[in-house]
Short mmCIF file of C-alpha atoms in Angstrom, two decimals:
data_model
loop_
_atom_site.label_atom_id
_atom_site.label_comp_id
_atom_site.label_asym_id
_atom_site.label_seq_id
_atom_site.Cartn_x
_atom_site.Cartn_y
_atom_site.Cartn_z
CA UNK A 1 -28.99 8.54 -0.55
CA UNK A 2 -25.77 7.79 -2.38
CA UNK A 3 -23.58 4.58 -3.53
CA UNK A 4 -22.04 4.80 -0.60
CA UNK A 5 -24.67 4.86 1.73
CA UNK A 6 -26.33 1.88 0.48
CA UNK A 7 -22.75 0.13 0.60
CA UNK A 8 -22.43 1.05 4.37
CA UNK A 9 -25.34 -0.79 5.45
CA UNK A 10 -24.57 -4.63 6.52
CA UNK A 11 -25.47 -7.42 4.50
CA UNK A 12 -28.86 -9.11 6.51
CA UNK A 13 -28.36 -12.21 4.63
CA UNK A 14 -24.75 -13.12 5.80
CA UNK A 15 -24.66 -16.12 8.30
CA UNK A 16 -24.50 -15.73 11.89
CA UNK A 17 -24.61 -19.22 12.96
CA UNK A 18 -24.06 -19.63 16.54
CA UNK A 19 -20.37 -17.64 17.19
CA UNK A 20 -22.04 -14.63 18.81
CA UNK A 21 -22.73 -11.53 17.28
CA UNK A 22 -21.05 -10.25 13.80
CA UNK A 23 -17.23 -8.74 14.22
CA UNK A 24 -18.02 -4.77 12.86
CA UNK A 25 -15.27 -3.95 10.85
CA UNK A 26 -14.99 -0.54 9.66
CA UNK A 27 -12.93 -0.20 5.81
CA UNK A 28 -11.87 3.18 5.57
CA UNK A 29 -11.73 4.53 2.50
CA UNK A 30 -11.90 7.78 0.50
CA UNK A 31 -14.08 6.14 -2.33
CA UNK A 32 -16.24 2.98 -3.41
CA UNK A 33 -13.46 1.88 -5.75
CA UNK A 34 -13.39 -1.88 -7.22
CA UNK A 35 -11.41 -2.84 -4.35
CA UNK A 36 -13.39 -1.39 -1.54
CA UNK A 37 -16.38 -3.37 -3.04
CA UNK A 38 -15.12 -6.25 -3.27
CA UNK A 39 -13.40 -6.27 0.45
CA UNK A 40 -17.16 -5.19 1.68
CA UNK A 41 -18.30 -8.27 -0.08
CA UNK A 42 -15.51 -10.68 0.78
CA UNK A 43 -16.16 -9.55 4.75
CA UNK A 44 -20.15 -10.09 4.38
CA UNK A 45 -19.48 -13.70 3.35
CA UNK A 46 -17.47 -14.47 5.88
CA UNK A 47 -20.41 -13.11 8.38
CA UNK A 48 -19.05 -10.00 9.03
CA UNK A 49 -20.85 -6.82 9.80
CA UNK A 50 -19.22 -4.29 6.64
CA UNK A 51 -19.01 -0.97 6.88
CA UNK A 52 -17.58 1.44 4.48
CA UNK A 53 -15.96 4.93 6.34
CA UNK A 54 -14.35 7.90 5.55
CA UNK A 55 -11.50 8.42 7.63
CA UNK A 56 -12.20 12.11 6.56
CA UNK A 57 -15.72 12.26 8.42
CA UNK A 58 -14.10 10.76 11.74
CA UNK A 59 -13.74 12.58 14.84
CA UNK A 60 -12.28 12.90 18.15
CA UNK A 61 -14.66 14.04 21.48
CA UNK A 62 -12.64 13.61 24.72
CA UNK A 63 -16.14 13.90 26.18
CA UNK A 64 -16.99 10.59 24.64
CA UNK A 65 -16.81 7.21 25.81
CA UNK A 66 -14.01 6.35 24.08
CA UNK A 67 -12.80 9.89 22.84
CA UNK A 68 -13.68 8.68 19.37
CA UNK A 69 -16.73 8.78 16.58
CA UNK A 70 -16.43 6.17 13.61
CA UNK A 71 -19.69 6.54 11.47
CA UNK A 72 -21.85 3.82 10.93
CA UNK A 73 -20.59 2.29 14.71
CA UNK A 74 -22.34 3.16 18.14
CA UNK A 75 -19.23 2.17 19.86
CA UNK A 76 -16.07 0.71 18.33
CA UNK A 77 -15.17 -0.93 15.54
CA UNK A 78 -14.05 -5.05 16.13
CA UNK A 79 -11.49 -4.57 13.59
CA UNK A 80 -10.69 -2.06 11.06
CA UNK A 81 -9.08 -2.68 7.30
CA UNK A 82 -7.12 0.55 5.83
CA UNK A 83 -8.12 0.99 1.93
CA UNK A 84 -7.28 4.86 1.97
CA UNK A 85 -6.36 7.52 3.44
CA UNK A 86 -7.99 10.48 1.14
CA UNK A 87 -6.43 13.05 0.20
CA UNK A 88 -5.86 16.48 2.07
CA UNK A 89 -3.81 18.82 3.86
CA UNK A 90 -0.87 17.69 5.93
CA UNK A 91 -3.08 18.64 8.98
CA UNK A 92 -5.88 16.47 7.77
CA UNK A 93 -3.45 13.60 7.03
CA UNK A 94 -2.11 13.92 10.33
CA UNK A 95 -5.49 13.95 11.97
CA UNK A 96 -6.62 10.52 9.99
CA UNK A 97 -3.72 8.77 10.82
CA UNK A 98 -4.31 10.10 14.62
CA UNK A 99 -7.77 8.07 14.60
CA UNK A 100 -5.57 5.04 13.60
CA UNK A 101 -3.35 5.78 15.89
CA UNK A 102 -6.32 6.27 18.06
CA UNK A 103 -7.61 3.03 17.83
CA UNK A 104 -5.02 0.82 18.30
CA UNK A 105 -4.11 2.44 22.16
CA UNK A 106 -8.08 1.39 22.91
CA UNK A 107 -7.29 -2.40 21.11
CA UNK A 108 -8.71 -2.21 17.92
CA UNK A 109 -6.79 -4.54 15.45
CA UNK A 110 -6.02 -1.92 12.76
CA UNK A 111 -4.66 -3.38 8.93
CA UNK A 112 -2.56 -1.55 8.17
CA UNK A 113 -1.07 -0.41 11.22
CA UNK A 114 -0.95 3.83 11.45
CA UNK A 115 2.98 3.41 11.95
CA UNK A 116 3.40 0.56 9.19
CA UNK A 117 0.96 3.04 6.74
CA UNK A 118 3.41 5.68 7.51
CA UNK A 119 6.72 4.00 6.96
CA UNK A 120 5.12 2.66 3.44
CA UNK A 121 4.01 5.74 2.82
CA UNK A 122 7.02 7.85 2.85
CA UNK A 123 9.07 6.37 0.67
CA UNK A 124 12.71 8.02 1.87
CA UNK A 125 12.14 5.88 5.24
CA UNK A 126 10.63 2.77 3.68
CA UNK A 127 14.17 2.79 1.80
CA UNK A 128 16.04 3.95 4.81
CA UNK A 129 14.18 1.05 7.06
CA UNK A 130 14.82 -1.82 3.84
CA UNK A 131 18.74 -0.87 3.62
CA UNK A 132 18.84 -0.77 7.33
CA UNK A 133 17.15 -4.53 7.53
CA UNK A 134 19.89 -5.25 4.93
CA UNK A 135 17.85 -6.24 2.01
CA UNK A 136 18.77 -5.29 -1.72
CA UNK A 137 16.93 -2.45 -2.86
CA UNK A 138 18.30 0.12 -5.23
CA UNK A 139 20.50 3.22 -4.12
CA UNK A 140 18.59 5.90 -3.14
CA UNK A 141 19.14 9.26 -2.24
CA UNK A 142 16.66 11.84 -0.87
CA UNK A 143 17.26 15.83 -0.51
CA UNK A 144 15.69 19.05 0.39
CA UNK A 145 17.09 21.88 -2.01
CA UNK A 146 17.78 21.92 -5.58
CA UNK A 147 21.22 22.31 -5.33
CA UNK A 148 21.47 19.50 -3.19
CA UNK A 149 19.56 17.15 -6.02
CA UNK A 150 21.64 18.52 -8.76
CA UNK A 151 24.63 17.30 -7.13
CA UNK A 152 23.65 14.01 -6.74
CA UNK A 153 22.49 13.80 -9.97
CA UNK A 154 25.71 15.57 -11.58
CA UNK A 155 27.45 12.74 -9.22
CA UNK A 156 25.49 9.71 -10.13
CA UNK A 157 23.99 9.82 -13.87
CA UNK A 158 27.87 9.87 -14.93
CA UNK A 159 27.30 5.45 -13.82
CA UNK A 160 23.47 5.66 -15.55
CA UNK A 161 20.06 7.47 -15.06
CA UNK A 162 18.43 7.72 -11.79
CA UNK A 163 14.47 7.59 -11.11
CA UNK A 164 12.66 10.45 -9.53
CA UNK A 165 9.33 9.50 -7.84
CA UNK A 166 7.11 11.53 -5.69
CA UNK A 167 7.59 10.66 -1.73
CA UNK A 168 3.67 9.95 -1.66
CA UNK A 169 2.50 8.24 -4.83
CA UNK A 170 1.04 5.36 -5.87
CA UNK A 171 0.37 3.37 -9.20
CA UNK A 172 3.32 4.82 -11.54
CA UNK A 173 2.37 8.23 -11.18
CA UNK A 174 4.45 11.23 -11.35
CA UNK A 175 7.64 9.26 -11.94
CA UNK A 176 10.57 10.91 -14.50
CA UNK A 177 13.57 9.68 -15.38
CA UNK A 178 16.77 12.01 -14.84
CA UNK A 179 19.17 11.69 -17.35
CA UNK A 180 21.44 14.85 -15.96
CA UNK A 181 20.94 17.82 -13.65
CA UNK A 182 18.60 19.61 -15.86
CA UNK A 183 16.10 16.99 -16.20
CA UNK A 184 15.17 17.74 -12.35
CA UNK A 185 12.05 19.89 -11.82
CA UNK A 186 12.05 22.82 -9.50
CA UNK A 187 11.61 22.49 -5.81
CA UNK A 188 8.49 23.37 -6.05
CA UNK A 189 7.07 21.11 -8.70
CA UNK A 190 9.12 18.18 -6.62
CA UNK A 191 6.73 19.67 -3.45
CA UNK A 192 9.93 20.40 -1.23
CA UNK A 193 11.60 16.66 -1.62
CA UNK A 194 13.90 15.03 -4.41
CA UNK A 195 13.13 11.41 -4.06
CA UNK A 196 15.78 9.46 -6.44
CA UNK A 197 16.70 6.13 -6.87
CA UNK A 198 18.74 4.23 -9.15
CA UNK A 199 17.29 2.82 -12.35
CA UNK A 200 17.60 -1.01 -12.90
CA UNK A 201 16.34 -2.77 -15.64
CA UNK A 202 17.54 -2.52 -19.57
CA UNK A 203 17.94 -0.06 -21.77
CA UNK A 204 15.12 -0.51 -23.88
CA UNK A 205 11.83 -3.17 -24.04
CA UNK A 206 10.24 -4.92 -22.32
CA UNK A 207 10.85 -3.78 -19.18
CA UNK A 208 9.24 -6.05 -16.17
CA UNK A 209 8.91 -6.35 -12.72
CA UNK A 210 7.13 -8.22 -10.53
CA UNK A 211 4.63 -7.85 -7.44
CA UNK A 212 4.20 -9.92 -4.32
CA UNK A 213 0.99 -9.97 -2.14
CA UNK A 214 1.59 -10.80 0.97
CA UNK A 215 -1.07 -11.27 3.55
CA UNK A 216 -0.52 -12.65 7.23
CA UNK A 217 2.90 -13.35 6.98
CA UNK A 218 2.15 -15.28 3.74
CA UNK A 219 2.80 -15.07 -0.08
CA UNK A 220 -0.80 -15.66 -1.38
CA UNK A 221 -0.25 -14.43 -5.24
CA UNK A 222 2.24 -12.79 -7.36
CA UNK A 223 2.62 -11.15 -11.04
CA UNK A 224 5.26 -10.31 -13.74
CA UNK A 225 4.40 -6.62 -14.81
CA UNK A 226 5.55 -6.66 -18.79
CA UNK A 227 5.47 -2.89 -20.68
CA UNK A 228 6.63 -1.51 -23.33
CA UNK A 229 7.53 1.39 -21.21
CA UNK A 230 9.76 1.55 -18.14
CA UNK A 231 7.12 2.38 -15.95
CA UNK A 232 5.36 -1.25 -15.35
CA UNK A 233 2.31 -0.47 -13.48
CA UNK A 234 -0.67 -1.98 -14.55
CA UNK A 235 -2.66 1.22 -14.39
CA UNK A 236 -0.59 2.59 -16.74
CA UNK A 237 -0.76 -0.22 -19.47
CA UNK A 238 1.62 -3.04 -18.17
CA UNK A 239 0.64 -6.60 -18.69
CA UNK A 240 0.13 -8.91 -15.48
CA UNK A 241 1.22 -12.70 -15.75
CA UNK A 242 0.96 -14.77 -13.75
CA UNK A 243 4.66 -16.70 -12.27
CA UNK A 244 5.20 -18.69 -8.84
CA UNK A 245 8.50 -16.64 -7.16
CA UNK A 246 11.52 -18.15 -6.76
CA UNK A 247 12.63 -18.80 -3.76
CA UNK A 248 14.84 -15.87 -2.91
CA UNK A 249 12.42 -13.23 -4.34
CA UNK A 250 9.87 -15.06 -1.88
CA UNK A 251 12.28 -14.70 1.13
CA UNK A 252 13.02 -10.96 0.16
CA UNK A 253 9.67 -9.80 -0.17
CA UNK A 254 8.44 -11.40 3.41
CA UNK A 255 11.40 -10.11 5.11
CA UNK A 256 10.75 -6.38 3.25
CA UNK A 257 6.93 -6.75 4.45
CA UNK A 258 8.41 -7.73 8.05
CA UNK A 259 11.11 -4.76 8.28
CA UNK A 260 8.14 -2.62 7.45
CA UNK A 261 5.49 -3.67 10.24
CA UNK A 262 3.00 -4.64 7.67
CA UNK A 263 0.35 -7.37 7.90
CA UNK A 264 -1.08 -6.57 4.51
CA UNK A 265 1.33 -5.38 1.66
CA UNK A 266 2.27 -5.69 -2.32
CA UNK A 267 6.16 -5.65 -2.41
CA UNK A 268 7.40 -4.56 -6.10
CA UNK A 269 10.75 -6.64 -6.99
CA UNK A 270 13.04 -5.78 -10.18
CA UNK A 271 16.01 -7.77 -11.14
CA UNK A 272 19.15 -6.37 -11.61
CA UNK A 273 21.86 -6.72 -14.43
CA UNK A 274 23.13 -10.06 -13.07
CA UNK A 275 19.08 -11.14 -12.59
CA UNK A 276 19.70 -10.78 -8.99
CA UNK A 277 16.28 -9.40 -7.18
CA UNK A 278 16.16 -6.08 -5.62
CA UNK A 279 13.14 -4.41 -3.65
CA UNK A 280 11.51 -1.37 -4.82
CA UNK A 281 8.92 -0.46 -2.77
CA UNK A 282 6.24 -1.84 -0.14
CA UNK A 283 2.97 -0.24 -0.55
CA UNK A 284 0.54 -0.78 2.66
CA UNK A 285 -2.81 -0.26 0.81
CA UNK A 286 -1.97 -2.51 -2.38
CA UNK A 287 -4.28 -2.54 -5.21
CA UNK A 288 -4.86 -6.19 -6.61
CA UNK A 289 -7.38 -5.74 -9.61
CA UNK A 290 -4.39 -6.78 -12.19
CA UNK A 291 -3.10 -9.20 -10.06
CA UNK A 292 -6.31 -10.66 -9.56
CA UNK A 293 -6.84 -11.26 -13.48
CA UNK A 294 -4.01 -14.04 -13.55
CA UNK A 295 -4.85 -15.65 -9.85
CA UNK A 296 -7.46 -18.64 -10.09
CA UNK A 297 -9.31 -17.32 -6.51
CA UNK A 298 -10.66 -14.56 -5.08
CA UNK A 299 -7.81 -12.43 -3.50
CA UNK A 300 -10.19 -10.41 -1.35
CA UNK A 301 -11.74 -13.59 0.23
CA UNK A 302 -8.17 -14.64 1.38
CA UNK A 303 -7.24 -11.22 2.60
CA UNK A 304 -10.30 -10.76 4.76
CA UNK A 305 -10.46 -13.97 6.26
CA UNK A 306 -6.29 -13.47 7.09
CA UNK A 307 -7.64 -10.02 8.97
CA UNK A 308 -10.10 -11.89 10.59
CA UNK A 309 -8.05 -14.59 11.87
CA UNK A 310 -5.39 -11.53 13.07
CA UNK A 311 -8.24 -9.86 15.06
CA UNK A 312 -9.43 -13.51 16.48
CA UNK A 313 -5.63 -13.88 17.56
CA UNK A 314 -5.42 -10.51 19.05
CA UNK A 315 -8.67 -11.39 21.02
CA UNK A 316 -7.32 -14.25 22.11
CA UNK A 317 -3.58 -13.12 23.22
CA UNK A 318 -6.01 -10.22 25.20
#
């Protein structure tokens, strides 16, 4: 029996009271990460019924009741919390967002949604849907041949460097600063796509930026990511402290969150040369672990109980 097996079972000890039985909620996940844990934990204690799932080891029977089969559930999932996706082929990827997809058309409350996970995920349209909902982000451009990419970067380095990132990534990873033409990699080492955006923030340290969690329509915590390197991700050596947002990067990350669809998100905001606040990205499955070192209460309490309440309000409105 592994980690994960012992995880998947529910807590006996959590409280029941007199509400009626447990909501199930299913976490999918690729791994029993820090966060995963902790979100197992969080849901127990609120007298939830915790079940860790690979979205991998899901499947579809049209023979079945409900067409689908969730491990660790007889029938359907109360709600369901997105942690990961996994990793795969673009058919498996497809297929796992499908059993999202899935469950929301039979009324399971699904955080993230399948369409808000995608929009996040691909980061040309999470910039395309931002600019659209007229919020500041930086300029972006995204193209599908080399030549294409060196003309845009022949075109735009001339007014300062520009920021390739992979158009699924997470954490800092992958990202390389382009300079000129030649710094771009080939089209195959960029896996088909040139993702580039403008670089903002000064020419040499510290560099900073800061993340927003919002949860429920709600800022619950926030960080200033300090590096000695431009690339501020915590993961990759940044410092988190702790700051209260002002009042227009709070309105800027709820309405990025809101353009996006997403119930549950960490929206990164840099400030340009004139300290005005732009949005970089808005990533559905948000790590906290740094975040959490500089916030005085448990994040994944708060975010649980917020997914409860949305699945109570969904009951409710059905």
């Amino acid at each position: 029996m592994t980690a994960f097996d012992l995880l998947d079972r529910s807590d006996p000890t959590a409280p029941s009271e007199d509400r009626g039985p447990p909501p199930r909620v299913a976490v999918f996940t690729d791994k029993l990460d820090w966060h995963v844990i902790r979100t197992l934990r969080a849901l127990r204690r609120q007298g939830a019924t915790a079940v860790a799932v690979r979205l991998s080891a899901c499947k579809i029977e049209t023979g079945r009741a409900h067409g689908l089969i969730i491990p660790g559930f007889r029938d359907l999932p109360d709600l369901a919390i997105v942690r990961a996706i996994g990793d795969g082929s673009l058919e498996a990827i497809t297929m796992r967002l499908g059993v999202l997809h899935a469950l929301e058309a039979l009324g399971v409350p699904v955080l993230n949604s399948a369409r808000a996970i995608e929009r996040c995920t691909d980061k040309s349209m999470a910039s395309f849907l931002l600019a659209q909902a007229g919020l500041p982000t930086p300029q972006t451009f995204a193209a599908q041949t080399l030549a294409q990419a060196r003309a845009i970067a022949r075109r735009e380095c001339a007014q300062g460097p520009l920021v390739m990132k992979p158009l699924f990534g997470a954490q800092g990873w992958g990202l390389r600063l382009i300079e000129n033409d030649s710094d771009l990699p080939s089209l195959q080492d960029a896996r088909g796509v040139f993702y580039l955006q403008r670089f903002v923030g000064p020419a040499r340290p510290p560099f900073e930026d800061m993340r927003i969690l919002v949860s429920g329509g709600d800022i619950i915590a926030a960080m200033r990511r300090r590096s000695s390197h431009w690339i501020t991700n915590v993961r990759q050596g940044a410092k988190p402290l702790a700051v209260e947002p002002s009042e227009r990067e709070a309105e800027i990350a709820l309405a990025a969150a809101a353009a996006l669809g997403v119930d549950f998100a960490g929206v990164d905001i840099i400030n340009d040369e004139r300290g005005a606040p732009l949005v970089l990205e808005v990533n559905s499955m948000a790590g906290w672990s740094g975040l959490q070192r500089v916030t005085p209460f448990s994040i994944a309490d708060r975010v649980t109980a917020d997914a409860l309440a949305q699945m109570t309000r969904m009951r409710l409105r059905g």
